[in-house]
Tab-separated table of C-alpha atoms in Angstrom:
chain	number	residue	atom	x	y	z
T	1	MET	CA	0.009	-0.023	-0.044
T	2	LEU	CA	1.284	3.414	-0.937
T	3	SER	CA	0.911	4.833	2.556
T	4	THR	CA	3.320	2.303	4.005
T	5	THR	CA	6.092	3.824	1.869
T	6	HIS	CA	6.050	6.807	4.148
T	7	ALA	CA	6.287	4.715	7.257
T	8	ILE	CA	9.125	2.602	5.808
T	9	PHE	CA	11.189	5.654	4.789
T	10	ARG	CA	10.747	7.411	8.062
T	11	GLY	CA	11.328	4.170	10.030
T	12	LEU	CA	14.574	3.532	8.100
T	13	GLN	CA	15.825	6.974	8.506
T	14	GLU	CA	15.156	7.034	12.224
T	15	GLU	CA	16.786	3.603	12.714
T	16	ILE	CA	19.951	4.709	10.822
T	17	LYS	CA	20.114	7.957	13.016
T	18	LEU	CA	19.695	5.827	16.171
T	19	ILE	CA	22.457	3.369	15.061
T	20	LEU	CA	24.735	6.339	14.261
T	21	SER	CA	24.151	8.007	17.523
T	22	SER	CA	24.801	4.814	19.477
T	23	LEU	CA	27.998	3.827	17.703
T	24	PRO	CA	31.067	4.018	19.973
T	25	SER	CA	33.796	6.405	19.022
T	26	SER	CA	35.985	3.385	18.264
T	27	ALA	CA	33.619	2.178	15.507
T	28	PRO	CA	35.355	1.812	12.126
T	29	PRO	CA	35.200	4.942	9.969
T	30	GLN	CA	33.907	2.838	7.076
T	31	LEU	CA	30.869	1.772	9.057
T	32	LYS	CA	30.011	5.397	9.969
T	33	ALA	CA	30.594	6.535	6.427
T	34	GLY	CA	28.315	3.681	5.096
T	35	LEU	CA	25.567	4.544	7.541
T	36	ILE	CA	25.751	8.301	6.716
T	37	ASN	CA	25.675	7.405	2.965
T	38	ALA	CA	22.693	5.128	3.464
T	39	HIS	CA	20.885	7.873	5.395
T	40	MET	CA	21.714	10.455	2.699
T	41	LYS	CA	20.439	8.015	-0.032
T	42	LEU	CA	17.249	7.522	1.950
T	43	SER	CA	16.877	11.288	2.326
T	44	GLU	CA	17.407	11.640	-1.439
T	45	TYR	CA	14.774	9.101	-2.239
T	46	TYR	CA	12.439	10.469	0.462
T	47	TYR	CA	12.452	13.817	-1.155
T	48	LYS	CA	12.179	12.260	-4.679
T	49	TYR	CA	9.085	10.478	-3.766
T	50	ASP	CA	7.679	13.661	-2.245
T	51	GLU	CA	7.729	15.183	-5.799
T	52	SER	CA	4.451	13.328	-6.231
T	53	PRO	CA	1.787	14.356	-3.739
T	54	PHE	CA	0.152	10.953	-3.703
T	55	TYR	CA	2.657	9.433	-1.295
T	56	THR	CA	1.855	12.011	1.387
T	57	TRP	CA	-1.735	12.038	0.542
T	58	ALA	CA	-1.856	8.304	1.005
T	59	ALA	CA	-0.267	8.651	4.424
T	60	LEU	CA	-2.743	11.392	5.299
T	61	LEU	CA	-5.684	9.197	4.224
T	62	ASP	CA	-4.371	6.118	6.003
T	63	PRO	CA	-6.244	6.045	9.321
T	64	ARG	CA	-3.214	4.362	10.936
T	65	ILE	CA	-1.034	7.347	10.044
T	66	SER	CA	-3.298	10.316	9.229
T	67	TYR	CA	-2.472	13.941	9.792
T	68	GLU	CA	-1.949	13.402	13.522
T	69	GLY	CA	0.815	10.828	12.928
T	70	ILE	CA	2.700	12.748	10.292
T	71	HIS	CA	2.400	15.934	12.278
T	72	ASP	CA	3.881	14.284	15.349
T	73	ASP	CA	6.595	12.777	13.113
T	74	TYR	CA	7.524	16.124	11.607
T	75	ALA	CA	7.107	18.176	14.774
T	76	SER	CA	10.882	18.792	15.302
T	77	ASP	CA	11.405	19.912	11.665
T	78	PRO	CA	9.826	23.299	10.590
T	79	GLU	CA	10.574	22.553	6.961
T	80	LEU	CA	8.730	19.196	7.064
T	81	THR	CA	5.923	20.731	9.086
T	82	SER	CA	5.501	23.406	6.456
T	83	TYR	CA	5.638	20.749	3.656
T	84	LEU	CA	2.909	18.769	5.588
T	85	GLU	CA	0.600	21.794	5.840
T	86	ALA	CA	1.098	22.491	2.037
T	87	ALA	CA	0.371	18.849	1.205
T	88	LYS	CA	-2.742	18.872	3.407
T	89	HIS	CA	-3.936	22.029	1.722
T	90	GLN	CA	-3.311	20.531	-1.747
T	91	LEU	CA	-5.200	17.395	-0.795
T	92	ASN	CA	-8.095	19.558	0.404
T	93	GLU	CA	-8.077	21.492	-2.916
T	94	TYR	CA	-7.943	18.158	-4.915
T	95	TYR	CA	-10.802	16.785	-2.761
T	96	ASN	CA	-12.947	19.830	-3.328
T	97	LEU	CA	-12.320	19.882	-7.060
T	98	HIS	CA	-12.779	16.152	-7.753
T	99	TYR	CA	-14.723	14.550	-4.897
T	100	ALA	CA	-16.606	16.877	-2.582
T	101	GLY	CA	-20.364	16.615	-3.160
T	102	ARG	CA	-20.000	13.887	-5.845
T	103	TYR	CA	-20.961	10.942	-3.649
T	104	THR	CA	-23.863	11.616	-1.424
T	105	PRO	CA	-26.165	9.061	0.089
T	106	SER	CA	-29.307	9.163	-2.120
T	107	THR	CA	-32.071	11.148	-0.498
T	108	SER	CA	-34.985	11.151	-2.853
T	109	ARG	CA	-37.363	13.862	-1.967
T	110	THR	CA	-40.687	13.193	-3.579
T	111	THR	CA	-43.380	15.687	-3.593
T	112	SER	CA	-46.647	14.404	-2.340
T	113	THR	CA	-49.738	15.300	-4.227
T	114	LEU	CA	-53.358	14.865	-3.340
T	115	MET	CA	-55.430	13.005	-5.850
T	116	THR	CA	-59.266	12.904	-5.819
T	117	PRO	CA	-60.673	9.424	-5.920
T	118	THR	CA	-62.459	9.848	-9.235
T	119	THR	CA	-61.757	8.098	-12.543
T	120	THR	CA	-61.372	11.372	-14.462
T	121	GLU	CA	-58.088	13.176	-14.384
T	122	GLN	CA	-58.281	16.136	-12.023
T	123	PRO	CA	-55.515	18.635	-11.483
T	124	THR	CA	-53.207	17.678	-8.635
T	125	ILE	CA	-52.907	19.955	-5.653
T	126	PRO	CA	-49.514	20.064	-3.998
T	127	LYS	CA	-49.268	19.170	-0.335
T	128	VAL	CA	-48.124	22.064	1.749
T	129	ASN	CA	-45.829	21.417	4.632
T	130	PHE	CA	-46.532	24.145	7.205
T	131	VAL	CA	-43.842	22.942	9.615
T	132	ALA	CA	-40.949	22.797	7.070
T	133	ARG	CA	-39.576	26.146	8.382
T	134	TYR	CA	-38.737	24.456	11.674
T	135	LYS	CA	-36.763	21.510	10.248
T	136	LYS	CA	-33.064	21.797	10.542
T	137	ASP	CA	-31.206	22.337	7.279
T	138	LYS	CA	-28.376	19.937	6.720
T	139	VAL	CA	-25.156	21.688	7.471
T	140	SER	CA	-22.457	21.353	4.845
T	141	VAL	CA	-19.565	19.588	6.390
T	142	ASN	CA	-16.101	19.206	5.036
T	143	GLU	CA	-15.675	15.452	5.331
T	144	LEU	CA	-11.883	15.701	4.944
T	145	GLU	CA	-11.551	18.015	7.919
T	146	GLU	CA	-13.887	15.898	9.979
T	147	TYR	CA	-11.759	12.779	9.144
T	148	PHE	CA	-8.613	14.612	10.246
T	149	LYS	CA	-10.149	15.266	13.676
T	150	LEU	CA	-10.440	11.476	14.364
T	151	PRO	CA	-7.826	9.693	16.435
T	152	ARG	CA	-5.302	7.349	14.562
T	153	GLU	CA	-6.093	3.695	14.417
T	154	ASP	CA	-3.671	0.897	15.548
T	155	PHE	CA	-1.157	0.253	12.759
T	156	ASP	CA	-1.084	-3.589	13.343
T	157	SER	CA	-4.806	-4.229	13.582
T	158	CYS	CA	-6.341	-1.795	11.130
T	159	ASP	CA	-6.820	-2.472	7.409
T	160	PRO	CA	-7.135	1.016	5.858
T	161	LEU	CA	-9.371	0.027	2.959
T	162	LYS	CA	-11.695	-1.940	5.136
T	163	TRP	CA	-11.749	0.959	7.558
T	164	TRP	CA	-12.851	3.352	4.801
T	165	VAL	CA	-15.491	0.984	3.454
T	166	GLY	CA	-16.823	0.719	6.993
T	167	ARG	CA	-17.200	4.562	7.100
T	168	ARG	CA	-18.449	5.096	3.629
T	169	LEU	CA	-21.789	6.399	4.892
T	170	GLN	CA	-20.212	8.850	7.251
T	171	PHE	CA	-17.621	10.067	4.716
T	172	PRO	CA	-18.931	9.043	1.254
T	173	ASN	CA	-16.818	11.544	-0.678
T	174	VAL	CA	-13.526	11.093	1.342
T	175	CYS	CA	-14.092	7.322	1.257
T	176	GLN	CA	-13.944	7.406	-2.568
T	177	LEU	CA	-10.893	9.582	-2.529
T	178	ALA	CA	-9.161	7.419	0.013
T	179	CYS	CA	-9.954	4.226	-1.796
T	180	ASP	CA	-8.604	5.628	-5.059
T	181	VAL	CA	-5.367	7.020	-3.481
T	182	LEU	CA	-4.721	4.033	-1.187
T	183	ALA	CA	-5.151	1.631	-4.054
T	184	ILE	CA	-1.995	2.898	-5.736
T	185	PRO	CA	0.620	0.246	-5.168
T	186	GLY	CA	3.617	1.368	-3.123
T	187	LEU	CA	5.604	-1.785	-2.590
T	188	PRO	CA	7.341	-1.947	-5.993
T	189	PHE	CA	8.861	1.466	-5.241
T	190	CYS	CA	10.113	0.167	-1.822
T	191	PHE	CA	11.719	-2.901	-3.455
T	192	GLN	CA	13.313	-0.617	-6.021
T	193	LEU	CA	14.626	1.550	-3.236
T	194	TYR	CA	16.132	-1.500	-1.317
T	195	SER	CA	17.932	-2.595	-4.530
T	196	PHE	CA	19.666	0.720	-4.694
T	197	LEU	CA	20.740	0.642	-1.019
């Protein structure tokens, strides 16, 4: 899944940084140089994959990672935090342009008419609803922003696609966007990355 690419990149980078920081000063310089080169290569690919917004969008739409997880992950880096906010804004624009309002649960409003019980056609008289003024109008909700308010799901026990299908009535438009983005395969890129390391 495309969203796991983000988790793998960040996990590998953090692990290499941890190994580097825990190396004794007597460690061979070739080992340190190799780890630094691996970290630099990961950083290079990490920023290359960010050239496409879909990697970050997939992570944002993955309920196991979501905005909260990436925000926590980027908290110590103002440049990455700024990038995250820009990516979230771009996702919101893309959502509004291509998905918002497209998929709504069908609510068929039929107008009732009164018919006289005769065999000849009579003009229909529309039924007037005198209490309609007191009914609450449906408030337009940005599904994407509502989704971002939810807490993250457990990474090991949550299947993102099943999670979205289970919430398709609550978030019909974002569900379609999430299924489209999360369906983009991400593993071939990760295997390609490992072959370069």
